[in-house]
Short mmCIF file of C-alpha atoms in Angstrom, two decimals:
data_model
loop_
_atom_site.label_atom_id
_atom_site.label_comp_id
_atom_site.label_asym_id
_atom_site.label_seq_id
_atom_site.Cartn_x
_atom_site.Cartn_y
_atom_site.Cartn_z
CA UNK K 1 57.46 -17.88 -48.45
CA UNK K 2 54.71 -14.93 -49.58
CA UNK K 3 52.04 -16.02 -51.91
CA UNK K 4 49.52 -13.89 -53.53
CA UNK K 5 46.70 -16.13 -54.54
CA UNK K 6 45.06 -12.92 -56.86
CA UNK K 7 41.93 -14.58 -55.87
CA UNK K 8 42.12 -17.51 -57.31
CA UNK K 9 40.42 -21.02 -56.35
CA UNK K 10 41.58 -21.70 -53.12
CA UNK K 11 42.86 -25.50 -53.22
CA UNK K 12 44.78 -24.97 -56.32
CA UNK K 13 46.30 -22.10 -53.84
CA UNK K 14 46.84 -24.28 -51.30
CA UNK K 15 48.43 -27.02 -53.37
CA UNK K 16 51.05 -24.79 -54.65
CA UNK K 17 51.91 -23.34 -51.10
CA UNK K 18 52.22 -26.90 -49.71
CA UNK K 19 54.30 -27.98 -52.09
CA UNK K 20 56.77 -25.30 -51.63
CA UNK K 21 56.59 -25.62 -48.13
CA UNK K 22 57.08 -29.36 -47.80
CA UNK K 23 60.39 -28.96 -50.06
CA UNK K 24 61.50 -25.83 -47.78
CA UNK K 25 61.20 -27.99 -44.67
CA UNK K 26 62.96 -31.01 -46.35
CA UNK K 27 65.56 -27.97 -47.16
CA UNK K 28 65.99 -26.06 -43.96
CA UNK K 29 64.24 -28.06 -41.32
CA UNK K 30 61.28 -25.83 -41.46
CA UNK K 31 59.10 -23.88 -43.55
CA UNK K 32 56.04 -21.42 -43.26
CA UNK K 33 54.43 -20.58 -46.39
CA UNK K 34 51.99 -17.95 -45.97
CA UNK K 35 48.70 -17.44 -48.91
CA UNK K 36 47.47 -13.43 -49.12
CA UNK K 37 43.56 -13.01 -51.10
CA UNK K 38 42.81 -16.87 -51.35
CA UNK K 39 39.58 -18.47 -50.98
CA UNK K 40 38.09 -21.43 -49.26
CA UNK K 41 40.16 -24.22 -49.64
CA UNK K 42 38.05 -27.48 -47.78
CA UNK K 43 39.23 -29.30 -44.97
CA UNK K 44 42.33 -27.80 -43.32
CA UNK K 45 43.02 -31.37 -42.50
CA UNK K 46 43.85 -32.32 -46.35
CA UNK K 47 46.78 -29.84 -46.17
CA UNK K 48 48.29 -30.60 -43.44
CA UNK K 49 48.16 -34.58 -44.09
CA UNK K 50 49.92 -33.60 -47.54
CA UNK K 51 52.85 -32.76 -45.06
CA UNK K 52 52.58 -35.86 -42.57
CA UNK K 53 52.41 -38.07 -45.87
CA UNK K 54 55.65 -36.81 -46.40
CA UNK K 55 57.25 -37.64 -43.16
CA UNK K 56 56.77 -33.76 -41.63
CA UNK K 57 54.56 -31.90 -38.98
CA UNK K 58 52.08 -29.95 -40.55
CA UNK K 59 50.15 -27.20 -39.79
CA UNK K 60 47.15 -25.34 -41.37
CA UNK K 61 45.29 -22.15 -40.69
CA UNK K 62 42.91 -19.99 -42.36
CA UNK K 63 41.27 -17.37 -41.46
CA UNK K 64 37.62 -16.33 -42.39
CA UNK K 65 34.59 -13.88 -42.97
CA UNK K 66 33.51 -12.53 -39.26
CA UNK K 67 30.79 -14.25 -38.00
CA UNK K 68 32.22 -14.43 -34.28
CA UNK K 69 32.46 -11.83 -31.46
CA UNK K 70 35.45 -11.59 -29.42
CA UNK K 71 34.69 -12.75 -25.71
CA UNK K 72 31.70 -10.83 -24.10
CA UNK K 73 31.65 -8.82 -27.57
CA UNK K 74 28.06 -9.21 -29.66
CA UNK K 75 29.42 -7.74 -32.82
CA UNK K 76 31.09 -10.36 -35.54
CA UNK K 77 34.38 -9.49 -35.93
CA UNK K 78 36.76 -12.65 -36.97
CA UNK K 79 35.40 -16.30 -38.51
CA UNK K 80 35.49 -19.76 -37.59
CA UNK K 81 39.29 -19.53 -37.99
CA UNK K 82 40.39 -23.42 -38.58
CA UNK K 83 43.20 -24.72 -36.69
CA UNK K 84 45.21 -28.15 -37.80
CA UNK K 85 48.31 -30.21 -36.98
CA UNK K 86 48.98 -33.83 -38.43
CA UNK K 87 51.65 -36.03 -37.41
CA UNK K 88 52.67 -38.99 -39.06
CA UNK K 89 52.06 -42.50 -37.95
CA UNK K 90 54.20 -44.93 -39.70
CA UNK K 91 52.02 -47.46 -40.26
CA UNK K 92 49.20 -46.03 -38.24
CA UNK K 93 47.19 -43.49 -38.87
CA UNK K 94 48.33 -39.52 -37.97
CA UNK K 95 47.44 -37.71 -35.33
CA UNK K 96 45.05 -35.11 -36.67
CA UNK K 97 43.71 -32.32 -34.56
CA UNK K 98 41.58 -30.51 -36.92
CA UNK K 99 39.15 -27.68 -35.82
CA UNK K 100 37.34 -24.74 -35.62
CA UNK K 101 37.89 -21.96 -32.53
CA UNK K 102 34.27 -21.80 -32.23
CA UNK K 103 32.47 -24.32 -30.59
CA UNK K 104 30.67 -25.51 -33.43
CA UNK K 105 30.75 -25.27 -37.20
CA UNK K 106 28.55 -22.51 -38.15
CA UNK K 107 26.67 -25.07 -40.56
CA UNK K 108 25.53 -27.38 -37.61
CA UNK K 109 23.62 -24.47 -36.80
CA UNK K 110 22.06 -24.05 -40.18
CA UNK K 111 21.41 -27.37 -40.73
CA UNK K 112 19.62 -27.37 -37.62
CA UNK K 113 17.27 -24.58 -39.15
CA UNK K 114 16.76 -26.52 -42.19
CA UNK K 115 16.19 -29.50 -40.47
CA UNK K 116 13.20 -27.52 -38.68
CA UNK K 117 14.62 -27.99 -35.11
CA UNK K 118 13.82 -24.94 -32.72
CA UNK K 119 16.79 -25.70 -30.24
CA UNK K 120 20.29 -26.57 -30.51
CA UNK K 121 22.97 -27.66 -27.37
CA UNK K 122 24.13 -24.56 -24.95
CA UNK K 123 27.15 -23.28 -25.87
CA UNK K 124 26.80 -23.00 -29.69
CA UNK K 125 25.97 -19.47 -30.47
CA UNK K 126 24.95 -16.13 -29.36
CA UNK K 127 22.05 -13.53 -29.91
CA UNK K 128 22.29 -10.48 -30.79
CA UNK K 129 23.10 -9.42 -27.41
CA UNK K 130 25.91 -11.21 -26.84
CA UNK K 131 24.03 -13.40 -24.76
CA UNK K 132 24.01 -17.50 -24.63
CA UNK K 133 20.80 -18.91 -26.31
CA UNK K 134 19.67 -22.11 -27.64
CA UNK K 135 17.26 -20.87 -29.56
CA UNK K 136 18.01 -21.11 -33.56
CA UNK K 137 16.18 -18.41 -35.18
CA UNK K 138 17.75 -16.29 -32.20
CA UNK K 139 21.44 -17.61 -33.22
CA UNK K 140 20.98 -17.01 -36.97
CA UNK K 141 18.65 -13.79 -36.84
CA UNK K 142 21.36 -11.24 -35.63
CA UNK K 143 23.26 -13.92 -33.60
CA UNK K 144 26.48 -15.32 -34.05
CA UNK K 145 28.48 -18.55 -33.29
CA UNK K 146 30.07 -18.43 -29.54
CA UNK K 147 33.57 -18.86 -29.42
CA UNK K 148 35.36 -22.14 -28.45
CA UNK K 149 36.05 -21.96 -24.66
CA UNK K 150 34.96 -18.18 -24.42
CA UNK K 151 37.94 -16.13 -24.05
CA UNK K 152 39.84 -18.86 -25.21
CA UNK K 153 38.19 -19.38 -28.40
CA UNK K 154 38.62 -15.37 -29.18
CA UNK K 155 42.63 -15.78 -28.31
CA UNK K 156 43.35 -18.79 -30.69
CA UNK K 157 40.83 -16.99 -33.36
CA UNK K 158 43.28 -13.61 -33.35
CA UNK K 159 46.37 -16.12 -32.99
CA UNK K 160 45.36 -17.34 -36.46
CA UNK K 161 44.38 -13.84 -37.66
CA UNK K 162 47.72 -12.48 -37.06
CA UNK K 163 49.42 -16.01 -38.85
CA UNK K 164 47.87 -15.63 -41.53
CA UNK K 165 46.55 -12.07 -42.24
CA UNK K 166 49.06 -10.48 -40.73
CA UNK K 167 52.07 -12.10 -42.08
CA UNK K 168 50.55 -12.15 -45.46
CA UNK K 169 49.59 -8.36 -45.27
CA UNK K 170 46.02 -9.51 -46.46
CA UNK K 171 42.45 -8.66 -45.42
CA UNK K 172 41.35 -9.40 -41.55
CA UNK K 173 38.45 -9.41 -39.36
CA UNK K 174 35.61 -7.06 -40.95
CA UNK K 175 37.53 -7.00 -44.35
CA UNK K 176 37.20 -10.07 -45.72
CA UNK K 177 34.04 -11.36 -47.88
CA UNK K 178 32.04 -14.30 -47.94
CA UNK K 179 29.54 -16.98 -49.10
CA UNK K 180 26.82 -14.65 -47.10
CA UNK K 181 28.25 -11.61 -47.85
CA UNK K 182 27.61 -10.14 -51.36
CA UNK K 183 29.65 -7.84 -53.14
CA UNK K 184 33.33 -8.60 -52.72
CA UNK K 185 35.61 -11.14 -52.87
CA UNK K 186 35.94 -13.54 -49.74
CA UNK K 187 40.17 -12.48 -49.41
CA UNK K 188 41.07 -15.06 -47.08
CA UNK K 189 44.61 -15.82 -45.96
CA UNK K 190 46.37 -19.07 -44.96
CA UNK K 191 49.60 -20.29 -43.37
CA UNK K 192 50.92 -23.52 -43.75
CA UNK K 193 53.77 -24.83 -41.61
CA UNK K 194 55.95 -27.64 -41.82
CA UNK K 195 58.62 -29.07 -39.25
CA UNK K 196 60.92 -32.34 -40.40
CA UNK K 197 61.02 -34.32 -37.24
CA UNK K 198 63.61 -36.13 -38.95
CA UNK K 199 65.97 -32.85 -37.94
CA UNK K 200 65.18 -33.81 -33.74
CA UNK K 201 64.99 -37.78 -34.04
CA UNK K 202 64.99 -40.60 -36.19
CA UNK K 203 61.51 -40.58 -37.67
CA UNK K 204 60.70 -43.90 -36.56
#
């Protein structure tokens, strides 16, 4: 299912596309519901627990303004690009993977800065070299956030591009707005994906 969000508010977005897709998947086993010019839309982890609630795997991804080169790259080109899967639990808790494809949350490394601190843990960001550094003002003066696992990171960040901006036929990479970029909209895409395990085994 196709989705044009027209730029609205992205939970109410998001609520409409996992709603669809959680009766699609109670329909046909599956679903993917796909969300083209969106905006943020909170924890990817509320989504897809809206499908594991319901007895279904669920899947969430968005993708987001660049702020991340791609491996051994030191120009932004994709975001944070969040990743999640829930699984129910009965009467346990789900199993909840929820997270970025960066190493960090970009806002550990501002709240750093506005916490004062000078240094933050190798492996969160970049200068604008491309180069490791745990300096902050280094990081967030022409820096960027390092990707999750190097040239891992930059794989599972285009695997989301191309899930959600791709099969949407939205904006990706460089196209796409922001909260620190002025003067357009932020035209994010996301893809939400349910399975009914019910359709492999009991779901007991």
């Amino acid at each position: 299912l196709h989705y044009h969000g027209e730029n609205g508010l992205g939970a109410p977005i998001s609520k409409t596309c996992c709603t669809h897709g959680i009766r699609i998947a109670k329909e046909q086993g599956m679903s993917i519901v796909v969300a083209r010019e969106s905006n943020h839309f909170g924890m990817a982890a509320f989504w897809s627990q809206m499908y594991s609630a319901e007895g279904l795997i669920g899947m969430a991804f968005c993708n987001a303004s660049a702020m991340v080169p791609p491996w051994q790259g030191r120009v932004p080109r994709v975001g944070t690009n969040p990743i999640c899967v829930s699984v129910p639990g009965g009467q346990e808790a789900p199993w909840l993977l929820d997270m970025a494809t960066t190493t960090v949350a970009a806002g550990k490394i501002y709240k750093a800065w506005i916490n004062g601190y000078h240094q933050i843990p190798p492996g969160w960001a970049l200068d604008s070299e491309g180069v490791p550094t745990t300096d902050v003002d280094a990081a967030l003066h022409g820096g960027s956030v390092a990707p999750l696992g190097g040239y891992k990171g930059s794989g599972l960040a285009l695997m989301v591009e191309i899930l959600t901006a791709v099969l949407s036929g939205g904006a990706i990479a460089t196209e796409m707005g922001g909260i620190r970029i002025r003067g357009r909209p932020m035209r994010v895409n996301q893809c939400f994906i349910g399975i009914d395990i019910s359709r492999f085994m009991p779901l007991d």
